[in-house]
Each structure stands twice: as structure tokens, then as C-alpha cells.
CSV table of C-alpha atoms in Angstrom, one decimal:
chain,number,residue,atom,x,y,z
W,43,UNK,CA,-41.0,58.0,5.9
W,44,UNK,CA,-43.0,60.1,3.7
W,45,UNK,CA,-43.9,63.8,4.4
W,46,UNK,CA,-47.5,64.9,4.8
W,47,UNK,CA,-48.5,66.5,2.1
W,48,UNK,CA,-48.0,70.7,2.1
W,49,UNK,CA,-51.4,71.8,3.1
W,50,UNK,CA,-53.6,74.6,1.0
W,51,UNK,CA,-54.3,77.7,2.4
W,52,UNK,CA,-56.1,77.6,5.7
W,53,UNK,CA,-60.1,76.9,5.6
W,54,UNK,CA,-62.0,80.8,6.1
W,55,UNK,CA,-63.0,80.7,10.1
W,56,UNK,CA,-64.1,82.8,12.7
W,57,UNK,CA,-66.8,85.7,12.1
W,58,UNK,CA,-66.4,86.1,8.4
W,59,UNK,CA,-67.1,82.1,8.0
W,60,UNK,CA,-70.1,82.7,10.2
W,61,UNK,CA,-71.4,85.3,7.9
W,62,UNK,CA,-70.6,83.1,4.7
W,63,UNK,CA,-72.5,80.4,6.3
W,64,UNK,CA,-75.6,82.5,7.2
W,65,UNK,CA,-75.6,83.8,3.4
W,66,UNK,CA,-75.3,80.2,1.9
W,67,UNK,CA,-77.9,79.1,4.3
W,68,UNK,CA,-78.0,75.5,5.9
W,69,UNK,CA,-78.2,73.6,2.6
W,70,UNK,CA,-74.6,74.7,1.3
W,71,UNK,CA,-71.7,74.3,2.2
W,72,UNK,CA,-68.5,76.7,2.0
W,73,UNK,CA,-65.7,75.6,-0.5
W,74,UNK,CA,-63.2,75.2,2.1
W,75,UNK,CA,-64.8,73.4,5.4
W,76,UNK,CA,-64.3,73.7,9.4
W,77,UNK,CA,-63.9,70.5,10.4
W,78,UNK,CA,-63.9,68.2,13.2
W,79,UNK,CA,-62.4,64.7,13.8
W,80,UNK,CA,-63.7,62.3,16.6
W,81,UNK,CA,-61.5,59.0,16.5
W,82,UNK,CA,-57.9,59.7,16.1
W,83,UNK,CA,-56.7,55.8,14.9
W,84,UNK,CA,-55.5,54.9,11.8
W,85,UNK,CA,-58.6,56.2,9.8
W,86,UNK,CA,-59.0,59.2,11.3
W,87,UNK,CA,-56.0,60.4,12.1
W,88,UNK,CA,-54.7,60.2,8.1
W,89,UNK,CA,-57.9,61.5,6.9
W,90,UNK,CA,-57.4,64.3,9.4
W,91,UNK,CA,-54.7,65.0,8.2
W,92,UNK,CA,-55.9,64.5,4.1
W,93,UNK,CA,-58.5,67.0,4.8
W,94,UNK,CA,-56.0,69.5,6.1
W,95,UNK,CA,-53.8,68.6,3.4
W,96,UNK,CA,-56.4,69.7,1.2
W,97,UNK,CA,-57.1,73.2,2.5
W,98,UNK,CA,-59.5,72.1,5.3
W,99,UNK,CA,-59.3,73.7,8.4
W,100,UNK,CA,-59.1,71.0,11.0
W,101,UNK,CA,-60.5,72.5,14.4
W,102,UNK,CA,-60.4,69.8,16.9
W,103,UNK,CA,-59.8,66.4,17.4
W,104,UNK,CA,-60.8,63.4,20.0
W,105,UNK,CA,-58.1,60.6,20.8
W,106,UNK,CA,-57.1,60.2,24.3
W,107,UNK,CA,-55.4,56.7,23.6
W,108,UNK,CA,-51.2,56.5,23.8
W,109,UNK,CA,-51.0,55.5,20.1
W,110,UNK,CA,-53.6,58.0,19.5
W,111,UNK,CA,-51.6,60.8,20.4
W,112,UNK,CA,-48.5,59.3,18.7
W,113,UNK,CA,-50.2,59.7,15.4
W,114,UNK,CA,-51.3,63.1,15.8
W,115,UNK,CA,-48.0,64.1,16.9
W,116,UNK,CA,-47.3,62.7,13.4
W,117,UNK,CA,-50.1,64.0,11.2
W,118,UNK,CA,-51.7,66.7,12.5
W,119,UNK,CA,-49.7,68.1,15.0
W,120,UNK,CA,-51.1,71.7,15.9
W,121,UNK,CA,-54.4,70.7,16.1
W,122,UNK,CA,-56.2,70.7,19.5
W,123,UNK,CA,-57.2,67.8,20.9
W,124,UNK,CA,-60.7,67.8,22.6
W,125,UNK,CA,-63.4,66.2,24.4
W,126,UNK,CA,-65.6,64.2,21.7
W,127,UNK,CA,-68.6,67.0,22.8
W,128,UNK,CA,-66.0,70.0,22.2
W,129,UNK,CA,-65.0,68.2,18.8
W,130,UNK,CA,-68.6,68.3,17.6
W,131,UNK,CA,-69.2,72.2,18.7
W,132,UNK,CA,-65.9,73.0,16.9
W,133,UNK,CA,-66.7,71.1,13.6
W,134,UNK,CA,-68.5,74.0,12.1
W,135,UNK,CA,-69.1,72.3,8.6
W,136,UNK,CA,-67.6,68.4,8.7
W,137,UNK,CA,-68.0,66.4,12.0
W,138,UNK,CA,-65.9,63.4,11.2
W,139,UNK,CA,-66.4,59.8,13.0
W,140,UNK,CA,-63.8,57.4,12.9
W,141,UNK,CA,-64.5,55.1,15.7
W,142,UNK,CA,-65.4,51.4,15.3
W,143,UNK,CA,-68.1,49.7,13.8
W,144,UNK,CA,-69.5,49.0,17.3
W,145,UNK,CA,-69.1,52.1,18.4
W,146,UNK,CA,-70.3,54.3,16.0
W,147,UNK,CA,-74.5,54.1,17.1
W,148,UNK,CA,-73.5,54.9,20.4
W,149,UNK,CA,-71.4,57.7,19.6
W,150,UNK,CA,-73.9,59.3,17.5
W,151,UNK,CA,-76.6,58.8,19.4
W,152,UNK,CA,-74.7,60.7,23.0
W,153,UNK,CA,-74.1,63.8,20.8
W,154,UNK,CA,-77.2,64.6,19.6
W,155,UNK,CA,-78.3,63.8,23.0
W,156,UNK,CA,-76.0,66.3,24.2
W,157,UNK,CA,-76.8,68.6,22.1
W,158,UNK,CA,-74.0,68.6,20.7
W,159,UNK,CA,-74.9,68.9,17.0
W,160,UNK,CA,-76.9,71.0,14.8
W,161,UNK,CA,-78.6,71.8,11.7
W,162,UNK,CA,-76.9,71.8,8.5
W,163,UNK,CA,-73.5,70.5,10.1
W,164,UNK,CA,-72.3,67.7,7.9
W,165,UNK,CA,-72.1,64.5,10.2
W,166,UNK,CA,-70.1,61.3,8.4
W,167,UNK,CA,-68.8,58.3,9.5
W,168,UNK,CA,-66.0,56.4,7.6
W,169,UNK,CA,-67.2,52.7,8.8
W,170,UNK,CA,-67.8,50.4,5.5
W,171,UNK,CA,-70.7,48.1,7.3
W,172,UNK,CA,-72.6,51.0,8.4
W,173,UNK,CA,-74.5,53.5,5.4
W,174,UNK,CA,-77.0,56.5,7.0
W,175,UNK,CA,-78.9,54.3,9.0
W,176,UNK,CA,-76.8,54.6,12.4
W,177,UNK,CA,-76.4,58.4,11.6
W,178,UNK,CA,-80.7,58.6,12.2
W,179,UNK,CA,-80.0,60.9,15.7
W,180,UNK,CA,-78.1,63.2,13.7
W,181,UNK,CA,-80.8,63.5,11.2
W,182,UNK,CA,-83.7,63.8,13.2
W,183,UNK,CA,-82.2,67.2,14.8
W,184,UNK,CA,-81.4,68.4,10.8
W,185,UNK,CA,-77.8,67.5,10.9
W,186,UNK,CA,-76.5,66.0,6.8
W,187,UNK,CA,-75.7,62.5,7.1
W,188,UNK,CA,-72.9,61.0,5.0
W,189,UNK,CA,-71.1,57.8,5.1
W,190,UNK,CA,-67.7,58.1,3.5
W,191,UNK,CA,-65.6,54.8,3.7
W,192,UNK,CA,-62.2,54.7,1.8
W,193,UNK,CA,-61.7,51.5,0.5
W,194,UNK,CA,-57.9,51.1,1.9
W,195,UNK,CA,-55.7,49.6,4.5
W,196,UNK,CA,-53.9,51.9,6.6
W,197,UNK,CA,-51.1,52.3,9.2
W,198,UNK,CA,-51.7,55.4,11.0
W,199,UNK,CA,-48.5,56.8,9.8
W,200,UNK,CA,-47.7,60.1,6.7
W,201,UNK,CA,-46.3,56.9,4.8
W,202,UNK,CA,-50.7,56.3,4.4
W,203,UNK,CA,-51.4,60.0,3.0
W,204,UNK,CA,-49.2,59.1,-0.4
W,205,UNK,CA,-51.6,55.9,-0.8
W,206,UNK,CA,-55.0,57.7,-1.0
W,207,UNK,CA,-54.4,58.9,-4.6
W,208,UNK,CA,-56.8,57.0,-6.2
W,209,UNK,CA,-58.2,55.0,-4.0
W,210,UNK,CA,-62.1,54.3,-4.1
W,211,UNK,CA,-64.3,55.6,-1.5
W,212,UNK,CA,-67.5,54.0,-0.9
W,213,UNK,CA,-70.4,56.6,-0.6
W,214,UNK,CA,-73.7,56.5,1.0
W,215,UNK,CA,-75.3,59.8,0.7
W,216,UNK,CA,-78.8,61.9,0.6
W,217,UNK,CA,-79.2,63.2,-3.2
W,218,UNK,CA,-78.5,67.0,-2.1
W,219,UNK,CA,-75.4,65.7,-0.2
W,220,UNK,CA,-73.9,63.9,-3.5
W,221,UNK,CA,-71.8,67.1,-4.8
W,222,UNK,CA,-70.1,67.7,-1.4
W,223,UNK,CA,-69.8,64.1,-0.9
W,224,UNK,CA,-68.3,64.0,-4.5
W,225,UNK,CA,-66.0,66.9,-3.8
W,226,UNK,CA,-64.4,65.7,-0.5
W,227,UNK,CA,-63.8,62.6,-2.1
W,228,UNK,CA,-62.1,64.5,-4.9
W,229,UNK,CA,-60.3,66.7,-2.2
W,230,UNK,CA,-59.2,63.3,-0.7
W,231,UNK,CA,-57.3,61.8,-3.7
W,232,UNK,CA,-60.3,59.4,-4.3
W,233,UNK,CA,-62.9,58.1,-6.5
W,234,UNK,CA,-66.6,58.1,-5.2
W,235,UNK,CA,-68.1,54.7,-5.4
W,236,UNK,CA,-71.8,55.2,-4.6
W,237,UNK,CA,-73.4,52.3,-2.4
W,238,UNK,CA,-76.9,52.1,-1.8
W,239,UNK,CA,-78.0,51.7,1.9
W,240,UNK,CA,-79.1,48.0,1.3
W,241,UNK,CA,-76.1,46.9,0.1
W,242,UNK,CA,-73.6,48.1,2.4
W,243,UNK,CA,-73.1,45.6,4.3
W,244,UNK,CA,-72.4,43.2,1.0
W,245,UNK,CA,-70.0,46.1,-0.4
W,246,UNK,CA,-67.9,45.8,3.4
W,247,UNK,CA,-68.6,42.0,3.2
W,248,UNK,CA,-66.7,42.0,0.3
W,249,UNK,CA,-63.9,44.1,1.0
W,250,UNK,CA,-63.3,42.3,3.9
W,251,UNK,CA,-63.4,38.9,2.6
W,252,UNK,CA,-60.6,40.1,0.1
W,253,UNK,CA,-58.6,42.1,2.1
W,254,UNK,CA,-58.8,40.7,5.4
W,255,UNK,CA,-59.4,37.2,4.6
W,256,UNK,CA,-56.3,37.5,2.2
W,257,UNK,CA,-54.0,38.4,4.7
W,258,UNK,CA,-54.6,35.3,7.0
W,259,UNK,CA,-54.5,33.6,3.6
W,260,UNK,CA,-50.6,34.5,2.7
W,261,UNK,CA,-49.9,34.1,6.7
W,262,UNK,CA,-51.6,30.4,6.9
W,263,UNK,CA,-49.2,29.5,3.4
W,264,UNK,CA,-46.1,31.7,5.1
W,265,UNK,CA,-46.6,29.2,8.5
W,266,UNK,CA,-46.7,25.6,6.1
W,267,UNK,CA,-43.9,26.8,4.4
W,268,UNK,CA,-42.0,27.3,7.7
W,269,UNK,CA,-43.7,23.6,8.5
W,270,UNK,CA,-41.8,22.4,5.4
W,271,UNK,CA,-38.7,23.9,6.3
W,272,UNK,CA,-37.8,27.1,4.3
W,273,UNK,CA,-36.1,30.1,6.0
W,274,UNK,CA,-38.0,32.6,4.7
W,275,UNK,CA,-41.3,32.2,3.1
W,276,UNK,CA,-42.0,35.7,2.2
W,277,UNK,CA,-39.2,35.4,-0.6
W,278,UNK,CA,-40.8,32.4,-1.8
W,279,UNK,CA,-44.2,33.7,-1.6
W,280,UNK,CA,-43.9,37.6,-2.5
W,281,UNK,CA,-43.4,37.0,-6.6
W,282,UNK,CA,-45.7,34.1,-6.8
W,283,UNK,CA,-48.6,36.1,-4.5
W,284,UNK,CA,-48.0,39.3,-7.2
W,285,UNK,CA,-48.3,37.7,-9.8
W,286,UNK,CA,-51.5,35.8,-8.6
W,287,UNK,CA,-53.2,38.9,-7.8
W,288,UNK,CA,-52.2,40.8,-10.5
W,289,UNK,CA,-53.4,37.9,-12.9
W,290,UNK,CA,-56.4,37.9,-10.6
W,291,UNK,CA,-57.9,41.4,-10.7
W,292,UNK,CA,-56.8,41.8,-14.3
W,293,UNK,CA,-58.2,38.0,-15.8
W,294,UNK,CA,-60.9,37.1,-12.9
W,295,UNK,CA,-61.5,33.3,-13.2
W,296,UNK,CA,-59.5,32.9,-16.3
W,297,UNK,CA,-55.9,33.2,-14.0
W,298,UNK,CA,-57.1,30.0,-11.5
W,299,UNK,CA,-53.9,27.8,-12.2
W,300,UNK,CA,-53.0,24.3,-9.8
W,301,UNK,CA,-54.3,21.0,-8.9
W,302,UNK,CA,-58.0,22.3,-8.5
W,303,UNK,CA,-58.8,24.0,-11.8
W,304,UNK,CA,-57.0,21.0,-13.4
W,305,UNK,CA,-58.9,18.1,-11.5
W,306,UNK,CA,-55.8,16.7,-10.0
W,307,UNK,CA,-57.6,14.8,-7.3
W,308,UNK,CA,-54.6,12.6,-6.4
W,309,UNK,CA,-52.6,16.0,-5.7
W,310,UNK,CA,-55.5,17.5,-3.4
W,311,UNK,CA,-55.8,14.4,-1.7
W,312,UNK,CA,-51.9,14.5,-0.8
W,313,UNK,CA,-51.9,18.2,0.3
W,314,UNK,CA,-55.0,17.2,2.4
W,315,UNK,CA,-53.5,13.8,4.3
W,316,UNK,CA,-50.7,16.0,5.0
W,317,UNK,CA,-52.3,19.2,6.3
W,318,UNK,CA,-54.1,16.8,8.6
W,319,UNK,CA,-50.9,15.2,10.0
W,320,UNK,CA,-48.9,18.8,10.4
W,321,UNK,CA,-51.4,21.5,10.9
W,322,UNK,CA,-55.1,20.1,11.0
W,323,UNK,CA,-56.5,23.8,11.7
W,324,UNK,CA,-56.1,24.5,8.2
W,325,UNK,CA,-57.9,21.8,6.7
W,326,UNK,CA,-61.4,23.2,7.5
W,327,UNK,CA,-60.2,26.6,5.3
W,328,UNK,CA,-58.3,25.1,2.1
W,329,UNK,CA,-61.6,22.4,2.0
W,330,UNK,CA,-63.9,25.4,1.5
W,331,UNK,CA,-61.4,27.2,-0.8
W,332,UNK,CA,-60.9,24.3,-2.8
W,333,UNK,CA,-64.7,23.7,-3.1
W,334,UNK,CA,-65.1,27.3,-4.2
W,335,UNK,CA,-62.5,27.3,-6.2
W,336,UNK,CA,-63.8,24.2,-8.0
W,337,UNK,CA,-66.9,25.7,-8.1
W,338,UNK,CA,-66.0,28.7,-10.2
W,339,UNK,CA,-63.2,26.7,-12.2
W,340,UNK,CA,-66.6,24.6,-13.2
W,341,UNK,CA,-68.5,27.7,-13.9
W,342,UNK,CA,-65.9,29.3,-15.9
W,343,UNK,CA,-65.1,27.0,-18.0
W,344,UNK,CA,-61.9,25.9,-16.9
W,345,UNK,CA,-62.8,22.4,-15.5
W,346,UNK,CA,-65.4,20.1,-17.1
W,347,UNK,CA,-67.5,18.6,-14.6
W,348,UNK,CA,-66.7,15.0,-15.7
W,349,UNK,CA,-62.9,15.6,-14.9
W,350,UNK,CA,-64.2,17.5,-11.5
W,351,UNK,CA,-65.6,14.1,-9.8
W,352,UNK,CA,-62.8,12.3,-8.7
W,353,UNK,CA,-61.6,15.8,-6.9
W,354,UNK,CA,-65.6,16.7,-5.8
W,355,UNK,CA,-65.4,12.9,-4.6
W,356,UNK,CA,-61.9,13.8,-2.3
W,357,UNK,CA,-63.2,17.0,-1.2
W,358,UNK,CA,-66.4,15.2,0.3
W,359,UNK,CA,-64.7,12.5,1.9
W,360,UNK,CA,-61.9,14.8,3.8
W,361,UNK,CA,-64.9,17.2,4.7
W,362,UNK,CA,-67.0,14.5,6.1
W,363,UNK,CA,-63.9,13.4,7.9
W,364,UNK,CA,-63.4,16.9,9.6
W,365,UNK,CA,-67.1,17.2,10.3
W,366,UNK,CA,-66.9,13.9,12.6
């Protein structure tokens, strides 16, 4: 397992911070921030422990959950753990939310009802669907909204903290906010992507269709492999899959390879007839990736539409089929 990285000197608290605050005024911020963390899963616990590993002093955190407190026995063990209303008085600069997508409005919304934030605090959220919008309570009683979502998968373990160099964060942020959004990102390891408020839920659309979608993508191939009778899948998958991706992100369309970007209809129709027998519940799923994947071999250049018709012709039939 990796170590945390070795924290910066502590964030400036206390009476002195106070004074440093009150001579910035409520538009700045200090260089090294009092922060709070409501939401101690994977997210916020390694961010946590990120922004402490960056100099930040992390005041309080909520996460009454089992696994919760297993990870910030990990990560950010001398930190206090709080009441979500205590977190919020305590995060003197940074309030940050790490709670779920669903979660997040209502969240909000009961701590500015309580009271519990103020003007000039910095309130972010690290969901991907959700830009400033859901923050609106916080606003209206002159808190600084920020969404801050790093574009990463994570485990909740220090093993996460050694992956965030790098990594892209997408940013949704007030003009006057974008330097300290930009620096916390920079604090963090990352690289600001900003995402207009519009399109957030297209940028978390996409990361999730990729990411997400990927993973039941290698599992559903891992499971017809075990149908097909090898041992172990992953070592048949692991250096095809690499090399896939790698082609993928570095060529776009020009690294489609198989049956589909070549028009091999007689091939697809196989791998169909059989799915159907084995494992029917994956029909539905490689009928709309082979469609799409026809679609942009087509576009791309890579399959002339006259050799496409046979294989359009099979796709249709076995999708009317499944639509029956």
C-alpha cells in the first residue's frame, strides 16, 4: 500500500487566521485554507486527505458509516469527526461535499437552513452531474459556490492519493472563483477542465458512459469467455483490452479493428445465433454496440456503406427478433 503523501506545513488557524480573513475581506481567500469535509467515502475521504497533503488544514469531517471510519483511520487520521452542521461551522474557508448525486440538494439546502453557512465561505461539491445550480441555498446567503469533480475512479484507500497527479478535474465556477478554483486544482495534482453549467450533465454523461459502461463491458466479455471455457479470462483479456484502449484514446476511430469495421456479416451473425443460445442478456448490448460501431466505422471511413449492408441487414433482423 502506498503512503499518504507527507503533508505541508499546517494551514494558519485560530485568531491570527481570523484577522487575515477580516483584512482580505470576504472576496479572498488565504493561501493555505481551513477546511471542512462532509462525506467521508471514497471521494471525500482521499480528497481530504489531498487537501491536507497539500498544506490544508482539514478541521472536521462527517462520516458516521463503518467503512467510513475505516478510511479515515486510513487517510486522515487525527482529524475530528463531526456532525455535518459542526463540519460546516468548522470549515472556515473550504466546505467540502462529497455525498451522492441524490443527496447533494438536500444537503445543501438543511445547512443553509440551519444556518450553518456564511458569507464568503467557499461551498463545493465534487458530484460530476451537478454544476452550481444545486449549490443556489448556499448562494442566496453569500456563500462561493464551486463544483469541483475529479475525473477518476477511486478506492477509498492512500493507494488513490498517488493516482491524482494529473488527473483532470472538471470545474464549474463563478468568474471571481476561477483562480482559487484553479489553485486547488493545482494543489490537488490536477488539471482544471472548465465545464459550463449547461453541459454538465453531457461532461458526467460522458465520463460515465466510458468509465462505467466500460467496466460492465470487460465483465460481460470476462463471463462469455468463462461460457466458452477458459480458466481465466482476465489473462486473455488484459493485453488485448490495453492495447484497445491505448489504440483507442491515441487513434480515435482509426483503431476499430473486427468483424464490424470490416463488414463481416456472416461472422456477426454467428456471434449473434450464439449469444442468443448461451447468454441472451447480452444480445440487446453487443446489437447497439455493433450498430454504433458500424455507424462510426461508416463515418470514418473505415467501412464503405455498400460493404455495410449485408451486416446493417443482420443487425436489423436479430434486433427485430429481440424486440418481439
Amino acid at each position: 500500500m502506498s503512503a499518504p503523501l507527507r503533508p505541508r506545513p499546517a494551514a494558519p488557524h485560530g485568531p491570527a487566521a481570523s484577522r487575515d480573513r477580516a483584512v482580505l475581506g470576504a472576496s479572498a481567500t488565504p493561501r493555505l485554507l481551513t477546511v471542512g469535509v462532509i462525506g467521508a467515502g471514497r471521494v471525500g475521504a482521499v480528497l481530504g486527505a489531498a487537501l491536507a497533503a497539500a498544506g490544508h488544514r482539514v478541521a472536521a469531517v462527517a462520516g458516521g458509516s463503518s467503512a467510513s471510519r475505516a478510511r479515515l483511520a486510513l487517510l486522515l487520521p487525527e482529524v475530528p469527526r463531526r456532525s455535518v452542521t459542526a463540519v460546516a461551522h468548522a470549515a472556515a474557508d473550504l466546505l467540502l461535499i462529497a455525498v451522492p448525486d441524490d443527496a447533494l440538494a438536500g444537503v445543501v439546502a438543511d445547512l443553509a437552513d440551519r444556518g450553518a453557512l456564511r458569507p464568503g465561505q467557499v461551498v463545493a461539491h465534487t458530484s460530476g452531474a451537478h454544476g452550481l445550480a444545486v449549490l443556489a441555498p448556499a448562494a442566496e446567503v453569500g456563500a462561493r459556490p464551486l463544483a469541483l469533480h475529479p475525473a477518476m475512479t477511486f478506492t477509498g484507500t492512500p493507494d488513490d492519493l498517488t493516482r491524482l497527479a494529473g488527473i483532470s478535474y472538471g470545474v464549474t465556477a463563478p468568474a471571481e472563483l476561477r483562480p482559487l478554483a484553479a489553485r486547488l486544482v493545482a494543489d490537488l495534482g490536477g488539471v482544471p477542465e472548465w465545464v459550463a453549467e449547461s453541459d454538465r450533465p453531457l461532461y458526467h454523461a460522458a465520463l460515465a458512459h466510458g468509465a462505467n459502461h466500460l467496466v460492465t463491458l470487460v465483465n460481460e466479455a470476462a463471463d462469455r469467455l468463462r461460457d466458452a471455457g477458459v480458466d481465466r479470462p482476465e489473462k486473455v483479456l488484459a493485453p488485448l483490452l490495453r492495447a484497445a484502449l491505448e489504440n483507442a484514446l491515441r487513434l480515435g476511430d482509426d483503431a476499430l479493428t473486427g468483424p464490424v469495421s470490416r463488414g463481416d456479416a456472416g461472422t456477426v451473425a454467428r456471434h449473434l445465433a450464439r449469444l442468443a443460445a448461451t447468454a441472451p442478456e447480452s444480445v440487446p448490448a453487443y446489437l447497439a454496440l455493433a450498430r454504433r460501431t458500424a455507424d462510426r466505422a461508416i463515418a470514418a471511413g473505415r467501412l464503405r456503406p455498400v460493404d455495410a449492408q449485408s451486416l446493417l441487414g443482420v443487425l436489423a433482423d436479430n434486433g427485430r427478433e429481440v424486440a418481439a
